[in-house]
CSV table of C-alpha atoms in Angstrom, one decimal:
chain,number,residue,atom,x,y,z
A,1,MET,CA,124.6,-74.9,18.6
A,2,PRO,CA,122.3,-72.9,16.2
A,3,PRO,CA,118.6,-73.8,16.1
A,4,LEU,CA,117.2,-76.2,13.6
A,5,TRP,CA,114.1,-74.9,11.8
A,6,LEU,CA,111.1,-77.0,10.8
A,7,THR,CA,108.8,-75.6,8.0
A,8,VAL,CA,105.2,-76.6,8.3
A,9,LYS,CA,103.0,-75.7,5.3
A,10,THR,CA,99.2,-75.6,4.8
A,11,LYS,CA,97.0,-74.2,2.0
A,12,LEU,CA,96.7,-71.0,3.8
A,13,THR,CA,99.9,-70.4,5.6
A,14,ALA,CA,103.6,-71.3,5.7
A,15,LYS,CA,105.2,-71.2,9.1
A,16,GLN,CA,108.7,-72.1,10.2
A,17,ILE,CA,108.9,-73.6,13.7
A,18,PRO,CA,112.4,-73.4,15.4
A,19,ILE,CA,113.7,-76.6,17.1
A,20,LEU,CA,116.3,-75.2,19.6
A,21,PRO,CA,119.4,-77.2,20.7
A,22,GLU,CA,118.2,-77.6,24.2
A,23,HIS,CA,115.4,-79.7,22.8
A,24,TYR,CA,117.8,-82.5,21.9
A,25,GLN,CA,120.4,-84.6,23.7
A,26,GLY,CA,122.9,-86.9,22.1
A,27,SER,CA,123.9,-87.3,18.5
A,28,TRP,CA,123.0,-84.7,15.8
A,29,LEU,CA,122.4,-87.6,13.5
A,30,VAL,CA,118.8,-87.7,14.8
A,31,THR,CA,116.6,-86.3,12.1
A,32,MET,CA,113.0,-85.0,12.0
A,33,SER,CA,110.6,-87.0,9.9
A,34,PRO,CA,109.4,-85.1,6.8
A,35,LEU,CA,105.9,-86.4,7.5
A,36,LEU,CA,105.2,-84.0,10.4
A,37,THR,CA,102.5,-82.2,8.4
A,38,ALA,CA,100.6,-85.2,7.4
A,39,GLY,CA,97.3,-85.8,8.9
A,40,LEU,CA,96.3,-82.2,9.8
A,41,PRO,CA,92.5,-82.4,10.4
A,42,CYS,CA,91.3,-79.3,8.3
A,43,GLU,CA,92.3,-76.0,6.7
A,44,THR,CA,89.9,-73.4,8.3
A,45,VAL,CA,90.5,-70.6,10.7
A,46,ALA,CA,87.7,-71.7,12.9
A,47,GLY,CA,89.1,-75.2,13.2
A,48,GLY,CA,92.5,-74.0,14.6
A,49,PRO,CA,94.8,-73.8,16.2
A,50,TYR,CA,96.1,-77.2,15.0
A,51,ALA,CA,98.5,-79.3,17.1
A,52,ILE,CA,102.0,-79.9,15.6
A,53,SER,CA,103.8,-83.1,16.8
A,54,ALA,CA,107.2,-84.7,16.0
A,55,VAL,CA,108.0,-88.3,15.2
A,56,LEU,CA,111.7,-89.1,15.5
A,57,SER,CA,113.7,-91.7,13.6
A,58,PRO,CA,115.6,-93.9,13.3
A,59,SER,CA,113.7,-95.7,15.9
A,60,GLY,CA,116.7,-97.9,16.7
A,61,VAL,CA,118.7,-95.2,18.5
A,62,LEU,CA,115.8,-93.5,20.3
A,63,ALA,CA,116.1,-95.7,23.3
A,64,ASN,CA,119.4,-94.1,24.1
A,65,TYR,CA,117.7,-90.8,24.8
A,66,ASN,CA,115.5,-89.4,27.5
A,67,ILE,CA,113.4,-87.5,25.0
A,68,THR,CA,111.1,-84.6,25.9
A,69,ASN,CA,108.7,-84.3,23.0
A,70,THR,CA,107.1,-80.8,23.2
A,71,PRO,CA,104.3,-80.3,20.7
A,72,ALA,CA,103.3,-76.9,19.2
A,73,GLN,CA,100.3,-75.4,17.3
A,74,LEU,CA,99.6,-74.2,13.9
A,75,THR,CA,97.3,-71.1,13.7
A,76,ILE,CA,95.6,-70.2,10.4
A,77,GLY,CA,94.9,-66.5,10.2
A,78,LYS,CA,92.1,-64.8,8.4
A,79,ILE,CA,92.9,-63.1,5.1
A,80,PRO,CA,91.5,-59.8,4.0
A,81,ALA,CA,88.6,-59.7,1.6
A,82,SER,CA,85.9,-57.2,0.6
A,83,VAL,CA,82.5,-56.9,-1.1
A,84,THR,CA,81.8,-53.6,-2.9
A,85,PRO,CA,78.3,-52.9,-4.4
A,86,THR,CA,78.1,-50.8,-7.5
A,87,ALA,CA,76.3,-47.6,-7.1
A,88,ALA,CA,73.0,-47.5,-9.0
A,89,GLN,CA,70.0,-45.3,-9.8
A,90,LYS,CA,66.6,-45.2,-11.3
A,91,VAL,CA,64.0,-42.7,-12.3
A,92,TYR,CA,61.1,-42.3,-9.9
A,93,GLY,CA,58.3,-44.7,-10.6
A,94,SER,CA,60.4,-47.1,-12.7
A,95,SER,CA,61.6,-50.6,-11.7
A,96,ASP,CA,64.9,-51.1,-9.8
A,97,PRO,CA,67.8,-52.2,-12.0
A,98,ALA,CA,69.7,-55.4,-11.2
A,99,LEU,CA,72.1,-54.7,-8.4
A,100,THR,CA,75.7,-55.7,-8.9
A,101,GLY,CA,79.1,-55.4,-7.2
A,102,ASN,CA,82.6,-56.7,-6.9
A,103,LEU,CA,84.2,-59.4,-4.6
A,104,SER,CA,87.9,-59.1,-3.8
A,105,GLY,CA,90.3,-61.4,-1.9
A,106,PHE,CA,88.1,-64.5,-1.7
A,107,LEU,CA,89.5,-67.9,-2.8
A,108,ALA,CA,87.8,-69.2,-5.9
A,109,ALA,CA,87.4,-72.6,-4.3
A,110,ASP,CA,85.2,-71.1,-1.6
A,111,ASN,CA,82.6,-70.1,-4.2
A,112,ILE,CA,81.7,-66.9,-2.3
A,113,THR,CA,78.7,-65.2,-3.8
A,114,ALA,CA,76.9,-61.9,-3.0
A,115,THR,CA,73.2,-61.0,-2.9
A,116,TYR,CA,72.7,-57.3,-3.2
A,117,SER,CA,69.7,-55.3,-1.8
A,118,ARG,CA,68.9,-51.8,-0.9
A,119,THR,CA,67.0,-50.1,1.9
A,120,GLN,CA,63.4,-49.7,1.2
A,121,GLY,CA,61.9,-46.4,-0.1
A,122,GLU,CA,60.6,-45.0,-3.4
A,123,SER,CA,60.8,-41.2,-3.0
A,124,VAL,CA,63.3,-38.8,-4.4
A,125,GLY,CA,63.5,-36.8,-1.2
A,126,ALA,CA,64.7,-39.8,0.9
A,127,SER,CA,67.3,-40.8,-1.7
A,128,PRO,CA,70.0,-41.9,-1.8
A,129,TYR,CA,69.2,-45.3,-0.3
A,130,THR,CA,72.0,-47.8,0.8
A,131,ILE,CA,73.0,-50.8,-1.2
A,132,SER,CA,74.5,-53.6,0.8
A,133,ALA,CA,75.5,-57.3,0.3
A,134,VAL,CA,74.9,-60.6,2.0
A,135,LEU,CA,77.6,-63.2,1.3
A,136,THR,CA,77.3,-67.0,1.1
A,137,PRO,CA,78.2,-69.7,1.9
A,138,ALA,CA,78.3,-68.7,5.6
A,139,ALA,CA,80.6,-71.6,6.5
A,140,ALA,CA,83.5,-70.2,4.5
A,141,LEU,CA,83.2,-66.6,5.6
A,142,GLY,CA,85.0,-67.1,8.9
A,143,ASN,CA,88.2,-67.6,7.0
A,144,TYR,CA,88.2,-63.9,5.9
A,145,GLU,CA,88.5,-60.5,7.5
A,146,ILE,CA,85.7,-59.1,5.3
A,147,THR,CA,85.2,-55.4,4.6
A,148,TYR,CA,81.5,-54.9,3.8
A,149,ASN,CA,81.3,-51.7,1.7
A,150,THR,CA,78.1,-50.1,0.7
A,151,ALA,CA,77.0,-47.9,-2.2
A,152,ALA,CA,74.3,-45.3,-2.9
A,153,PHE,CA,71.1,-46.1,-4.8
A,154,ALA,CA,69.7,-42.8,-6.1
A,155,ILE,CA,66.1,-42.2,-7.2
A,156,THR,CA,66.1,-39.3,-9.6
A,157,ALA,CA,63.1,-37.0,-10.3
A,158,LYS,CA,60.8,-38.1,-13.2
A,159,ASP,CA,60.2,-35.6,-15.9
A,160,ALA,CA,56.6,-34.4,-15.9
A,161,SER,CA,54.8,-31.4,-17.2
A,162,VAL,CA,51.6,-29.3,-16.9
A,163,VAL,CA,50.7,-27.3,-20.0
A,164,VAL,CA,48.0,-24.7,-19.5
A,165,ASP,CA,45.6,-24.0,-22.3
A,166,SER,CA,45.3,-20.5,-23.7
A,167,LYS,CA,41.8,-19.0,-23.5
A,168,ASN,CA,39.8,-16.2,-25.1
A,169,LYS,CA,36.6,-14.5,-24.2
A,170,ALA,CA,34.7,-11.4,-25.3
A,171,TYR,CA,34.6,-8.4,-23.0
A,172,GLY,CA,31.8,-8.7,-20.5
A,173,GLN,CA,31.4,-12.5,-20.8
A,174,ALA,CA,32.1,-15.0,-18.0
A,175,ASP,CA,35.4,-16.7,-18.1
A,176,PRO,CA,35.6,-20.0,-19.9
A,177,ASP,CA,36.6,-23.1,-18.0
A,178,LEU,CA,40.4,-23.0,-17.4
A,179,THR,CA,42.1,-26.2,-18.5
A,180,GLY,CA,45.4,-27.8,-19.2
A,181,THR,CA,47.2,-31.1,-19.8
A,182,LEU,CA,49.2,-33.1,-17.3
A,183,SER,CA,51.7,-35.6,-18.5
A,184,GLY,CA,54.4,-37.8,-17.0
A,185,PHE,CA,52.8,-38.2,-13.6
A,186,LEU,CA,52.1,-41.6,-12.0
A,187,ALA,CA,48.5,-42.4,-11.8
A,188,GLY,CA,48.9,-43.6,-8.2
A,189,ASP,CA,50.1,-40.2,-7.2
A,190,ASN,CA,46.7,-38.6,-8.2
A,191,VAL,CA,48.3,-35.4,-9.2
A,192,THR,CA,45.7,-32.7,-10.1
A,193,ALA,CA,46.0,-29.1,-11.2
A,194,ALA,CA,44.0,-26.1,-10.0
A,195,TYR,CA,44.0,-23.3,-12.7
A,196,SER,CA,43.6,-19.6,-12.0
A,197,ARG,CA,44.3,-16.4,-13.8
A,198,ALA,CA,45.4,-12.9,-12.9
A,199,PRO,CA,42.5,-10.6,-12.1
A,200,GLY,CA,41.2,-8.1,-14.5
A,201,GLU,CA,38.3,-7.6,-16.9
A,202,THR,CA,39.4,-5.0,-19.4
A,203,VAL,CA,40.8,-5.4,-22.9
A,204,ALA,CA,43.7,-3.0,-22.2
A,205,GLY,CA,44.7,-4.9,-19.1
A,206,GLY,CA,45.2,-8.2,-20.9
A,207,PRO,CA,46.4,-10.6,-21.7
A,208,TYR,CA,46.1,-12.2,-18.3
A,209,ALA,CA,48.4,-14.9,-17.1
A,210,ILE,CA,46.8,-18.4,-16.5
A,211,SER,CA,48.8,-20.5,-14.1
A,212,ALA,CA,48.5,-24.0,-12.6
A,213,VAL,CA,49.1,-25.2,-9.0
A,214,LEU,CA,49.6,-28.9,-8.6
A,215,SER,CA,48.7,-31.1,-5.7
A,216,PRO,CA,49.2,-33.1,-3.5
A,217,SER,CA,52.4,-31.3,-2.6
A,218,GLY,CA,53.9,-34.4,-0.9
A,219,VAL,CA,54.6,-36.2,-4.1
A,220,LEU,CA,55.7,-33.3,-6.3
A,221,ALA,CA,59.4,-33.5,-5.2
A,222,ASN,CA,59.5,-36.8,-7.1
A,223,TYR,CA,59.1,-35.0,-10.3
A,224,ASN,CA,61.1,-32.6,-12.5
A,225,ILE,CA,58.1,-30.5,-13.4
A,226,THR,CA,57.9,-28.2,-16.4
A,227,ASN,CA,55.0,-25.8,-15.7
A,228,THR,CA,54.0,-23.9,-18.9
A,229,PRO,CA,51.6,-21.1,-18.2
A,230,ALA,CA,49.2,-19.6,-20.8
A,231,GLN,CA,47.2,-16.4,-21.3
A,232,LEU,CA,43.6,-15.3,-21.3
A,233,THR,CA,42.8,-12.7,-23.9
A,234,ILE,CA,39.8,-10.5,-23.6
A,235,GLY,CA,38.5,-9.4,-27.0
A,236,LYS,CA,36.7,-6.2,-27.9
A,237,ILE,CA,33.0,-6.4,-28.5
A,238,PRO,CA,31.2,-4.6,-31.4
A,239,ALA,CA,29.3,-1.5,-30.5
A,240,SER,CA,28.0,1.6,-32.3
A,241,VAL,CA,26.7,5.1,-31.9
A,242,THR,CA,24.2,6.4,-34.5
A,243,PRO,CA,23.1,10.1,-34.4
A,244,THR,CA,19.5,10.8,-35.5
A,245,ALA,CA,19.2,13.0,-38.6
A,246,ALA,CA,17.8,16.5,-37.8
A,247,GLN,CA,17.0,19.7,-39.5
A,248,LYS,CA,15.9,23.3,-38.9
A,249,VAL,CA,14.7,26.3,-40.8
A,250,TYR,CA,17.3,28.9,-41.6
A,251,GLY,CA,17.6,31.4,-38.8
A,252,SER,CA,16.0,29.2,-36.1
A,253,SER,CA,17.8,27.6,-33.2
A,254,ASP,CA,19.2,24.1,-33.5
A,255,PRO,CA,17.0,21.3,-32.1
A,256,ALA,CA,18.4,19.0,-29.4
A,257,LEU,CA,20.6,16.4,-31.1
A,258,THR,CA,19.9,12.8,-30.2
A,259,GLY,CA,21.0,9.3,-31.2
A,260,ASN,CA,21.2,5.6,-30.4
A,261,LEU,CA,23.8,3.6,-28.6
A,262,SER,CA,24.1,-0.2,-29.4
A,263,GLY,CA,26.2,-3.0,-27.9
A,264,PHE,CA,27.5,-1.2,-24.9
A,265,LEU,CA,27.3,-2.8,-21.4
A,266,ALA,CA,25.0,-1.0,-19.1
A,267,ALA,CA,27.6,-1.2,-16.3
A,268,ASP,CA,30.0,1.0,-18.3
A,269,ASN,CA,27.5,3.9,-18.3
A,270,ILE,CA,28.5,5.0,-21.8
A,271,THR,CA,26.9,8.3,-22.8
A,272,ALA,CA,27.1,10.3,-26.1
A,273,THR,CA,27.4,14.0,-26.7
A,274,TYR,CA,26.2,14.9,-30.1
A,275,SER,CA,27.3,17.9,-32.1
A,276,ARG,CA,27.4,19.1,-35.7
A,277,THR,CA,29.8,20.8,-38.0
A,278,GLN,CA,29.5,24.6,-37.8
A,279,GLY,CA,27.6,26.5,-40.4
A,280,GLU,CA,24.3,28.4,-40.8
A,281,SER,CA,23.6,28.5,-44.5
A,282,VAL,CA,21.3,26.5,-46.6
A,283,GLY,CA,23.8,26.2,-49.4
A,284,ALA,CA,26.4,24.4,-47.2
A,285,SER,CA,23.8,22.1,-45.8
A,286,PRO,CA,23.6,19.2,-44.9
A,287,TYR,CA,26.1,19.4,-42.1
A,288,THR,CA,27.4,16.3,-40.3
A,289,ILE,CA,26.2,15.2,-36.9
A,290,SER,CA,28.7,13.2,-34.9
A,291,ALA,CA,29.1,11.9,-31.4
A,292,VAL,CA,31.7,11.9,-28.6
A,293,LEU,CA,31.5,9.0,-26.1
A,294,THR,CA,32.4,8.9,-22.5
A,295,PRO,CA,33.9,7.7,-20.2
A,296,ALA,CA,37.1,7.3,-22.2
A,297,ALA,CA,38.5,4.6,-19.9
A,298,ALA,CA,35.8,2.1,-20.9
A,299,LEU,CA,35.9,2.7,-24.6
A,300,GLY,CA,38.9,0.5,-25.2
A,301,ASN,CA,36.8,-2.5,-24.5
A,302,TYR,CA,34.7,-1.9,-27.7
A,303,GLU,CA,35.2,-2.1,-31.4
A,304,ILE,CA,33.1,1.0,-32.0
A,305,THR,CA,31.4,2.1,-35.2
A,306,TYR,CA,31.0,5.8,-35.2
A,307,ASN,CA,28.1,6.6,-37.5
A,308,THR,CA,27.1,10.1,-38.6
A,309,ALA,CA,23.9,11.7,-39.7
A,310,ALA,CA,22.8,14.7,-41.7
A,311,PHE,CA,21.8,18.0,-40.3
A,312,ALA,CA,19.8,20.0,-42.9
A,313,ILE,CA,19.1,23.7,-42.9
A,314,THR,CA,16.0,24.4,-45.0
A,315,SER,CA,15.1,27.7,-46.7
A,316,ARG,CA,13.2,30.3,-44.7
A,317,SER,CA,9.9,31.1,-46.4
A,318,VAL,CA,9.1,34.8,-46.9
A,319,THR,CA,6.2,36.3,-48.9
A,320,ILE,CA,6.5,39.8,-50.4
A,321,LYS,CA,3.8,41.8,-52.0
A,322,ALA,CA,4.5,44.9,-54.1
A,323,ASP,CA,2.5,47.8,-52.8
A,324,ASP,CA,-0.3,49.1,-55.0
A,325,LEU,CA,0.5,52.7,-56.1
A,326,PHE,CA,-1.1,55.6,-58.0
A,327,LYS,CA,0.2,58.5,-59.9
A,328,GLU,CA,-1.3,61.4,-61.9
A,329,CYS,CA,-0.8,61.2,-65.6
A,330,ALA,CA,0.8,64.6,-65.5
A,331,ALA,CA,3.5,63.5,-63.0
A,332,ALA,CA,6.9,63.2,-64.5
A,333,ASN,CA,8.1,60.3,-62.4
A,334,ASP,CA,6.7,57.2,-60.9
A,335,PRO,CA,6.4,57.0,-57.2
A,336,ALA,CA,9.0,54.8,-55.5
A,337,LEU,CA,8.1,51.2,-56.0
A,338,THR,CA,7.7,49.6,-52.5
A,339,TYR,CA,6.8,46.3,-51.0
A,340,SER,CA,5.8,44.7,-47.8
A,341,ILE,CA,6.6,41.4,-46.1
A,342,THR,CA,3.2,39.7,-45.7
A,343,SER,CA,4.5,36.4,-44.4
A,344,GLY,CA,7.7,35.3,-42.7
A,345,SER,CA,10.6,37.5,-41.6
A,346,LEU,CA,14.2,38.2,-42.2
A,347,VAL,CA,16.8,37.1,-39.7
A,348,ASN,CA,20.5,37.8,-39.0
A,349,ASP,CA,20.3,41.3,-40.3
A,350,ASP,CA,19.7,40.0,-43.8
A,351,THR,CA,18.4,42.5,-46.4
A,352,PHE,CA,16.8,42.5,-49.8
A,353,ASN,CA,18.9,43.2,-52.9
A,354,GLY,CA,17.7,44.7,-56.2
A,355,GLN,CA,14.5,46.6,-57.0
A,356,LEU,CA,11.0,46.2,-58.3
A,357,VAL,CA,10.0,47.1,-61.8
A,358,ARG,CA,6.6,47.9,-63.5
A,359,ASN,CA,5.3,47.2,-66.8
A,360,PRO,CA,6.1,50.1,-69.2
A,361,GLY,CA,3.5,52.7,-70.2
A,362,GLU,CA,2.3,56.2,-69.3
A,363,GLY,CA,-1.2,56.2,-70.5
A,364,LEU,CA,-4.2,56.1,-68.2
A,365,GLY,CA,-4.6,52.6,-66.8
A,366,THR,CA,-3.2,50.0,-64.4
A,367,TYR,CA,0.3,48.6,-64.8
A,368,ALA,CA,1.6,45.5,-63.0
A,369,ILE,CA,4.5,46.0,-60.5
A,370,ASN,CA,6.8,43.0,-60.9
A,371,GLN,CA,9.6,41.5,-58.8
A,372,GLY,CA,12.3,42.7,-61.1
A,373,SER,CA,15.8,42.2,-59.5
A,374,LEU,CA,14.5,42.1,-56.0
A,375,ALA,CA,15.9,39.1,-54.2
A,376,LEU,CA,17.0,37.5,-51.0
A,377,SER,CA,19.9,35.1,-50.4
A,378,ALA,CA,19.7,31.4,-51.1
A,379,ASN,CA,18.8,30.9,-47.4
A,380,TYR,CA,15.2,32.1,-48.2
A,381,ALA,CA,12.4,30.8,-50.3
A,382,MET,CA,10.8,34.0,-51.5
A,383,THR,CA,7.3,34.2,-52.8
A,384,PHE,CA,6.5,37.4,-54.6
A,385,VAL,CA,3.0,38.9,-55.1
A,386,SER,CA,2.8,41.6,-57.7
A,387,GLY,CA,1.1,44.9,-57.2
A,388,THR,CA,-0.2,47.6,-59.5
A,389,LEU,CA,0.5,51.2,-60.5
A,390,THR,CA,-2.6,53.1,-61.5
A,391,ILE,CA,-2.1,56.2,-63.7
A,392,SER,CA,-5.2,58.4,-63.5
A,393,ASP,CA,-6.3,61.6,-65.1
A,394,ASN,CA,-5.8,64.3,-62.6
A,395,THR,CA,-8.8,66.3,-64.0
A,396,VAL,CA,-11.3,63.7,-62.9
A,397,PRO,CA,-12.0,63.7,-59.3
A,398,HIS,CA,-11.3,60.4,-57.7
A,399,ALA,CA,-11.1,59.0,-54.4
A,400,VAL,CA,-9.1,56.2,-53.1
A,401,ALA,CA,-10.3,54.2,-50.1
A,402,ARG,CA,-7.3,53.7,-47.8
A,403,ASP,CA,-9.1,52.1,-44.9
A,404,PHE,CA,-12.2,49.9,-45.4
A,405,THR,CA,-14.0,47.1,-43.8
A,406,VAL,CA,-15.7,44.2,-45.6
A,407,GLN,CA,-18.5,42.4,-43.8
A,408,LEU,CA,-20.5,39.4,-44.9
A,409,ASP,CA,-24.1,38.8,-43.9
A,410,ALA,CA,-25.6,35.5,-43.2
A,411,SER,CA,-26.5,35.1,-46.9
A,412,GLY,CA,-23.0,35.8,-48.0
A,413,ASN,CA,-23.6,39.3,-49.3
A,414,ALA,CA,-20.8,41.7,-48.8
A,415,SER,CA,-21.0,45.3,-47.4
A,416,ILE,CA,-18.0,47.7,-47.5
A,417,THR,CA,-17.5,50.4,-44.9
A,418,VAL,CA,-14.9,53.0,-46.0
A,419,ASP,CA,-13.1,54.6,-43.0
A,420,GLN,CA,-10.6,56.8,-44.9
A,421,VAL,CA,-10.8,58.3,-48.4
A,422,GLU,CA,-8.2,60.2,-50.3
């Protein structure tokens, strides 16, 4: 005889229970009551297994049987369910967003809810943190084979910046205070900047980079930092060299040329070598005095005004006197008109040009000897003293004192001693 199957149903499971032939004796008109499922005490996994019993009918025939009534059990199995948090993130220093997630497989009637939380921590370096869930009500959870998933909670770096200020100073001055602006950092992190610049103190070596180092280092990984450097520019300072005007007399040696330096730092040991344009004539005077400064390496730190000065060559003074001369009235020609330098001198192999002249006349008497065309170059200031030409009668004896001495007594009276007479 084939088995008879009894189907037992609950809210959670449906299970067919076989009733085999050997369970029964007698007529097959005996039927199982459809009320076998009535009265099960509950519908939870934890409450099971649940006893299954049979009540036979009609009761009027049951006395004809030696009935063995073997009960069974109904087992309610857990059903799969899961909770999956949603990954989340925030920027360092901001508040956590609301944590959410998804529930799957739970029966609506159980009103399962999830409370999400994450592991503690507020640094980017320790991120990501773990988001997990706690489910309630606890009494209903035993009915489920629950998969507790987790998710990542990331803390991303906060944007922050340090902008270094550009600076200027004049050559030779102390550095200004180096400064900058911090933005985006949390006050509680007490981030500070130490500013420094590349070494150097010359104009040509600049500009010099100014940079910032932030501290404390332990919090910096929490920031996406933009570090904007700047530059220190060293500017030239004004300075000047001014030669001293000078002069000399034509034909003499140049005096030592000097001048004044202004604005240069003593430590640079700036010196000047003075010179003038070439030339030795009065007419081309004045010449220009200029300066060359050393050491060249230091000069680029200055905005230098190169002044000049005049070097004048003045005329050389020379005094000339025409020699006093004599001739006999019977002489056909005048003696050569001569002259002597009585003051000053000629230099550089210079010579006179031209000749003297005398006043015309051939009678007895004295005639002035004049400068005529006699001249020196423009480099001289010539003073001429005229002389005389005496024409005498050769029939009258005469004497000419060539050498004589004049003496004055205490009263101012003069006495003349002639040493040579012609």
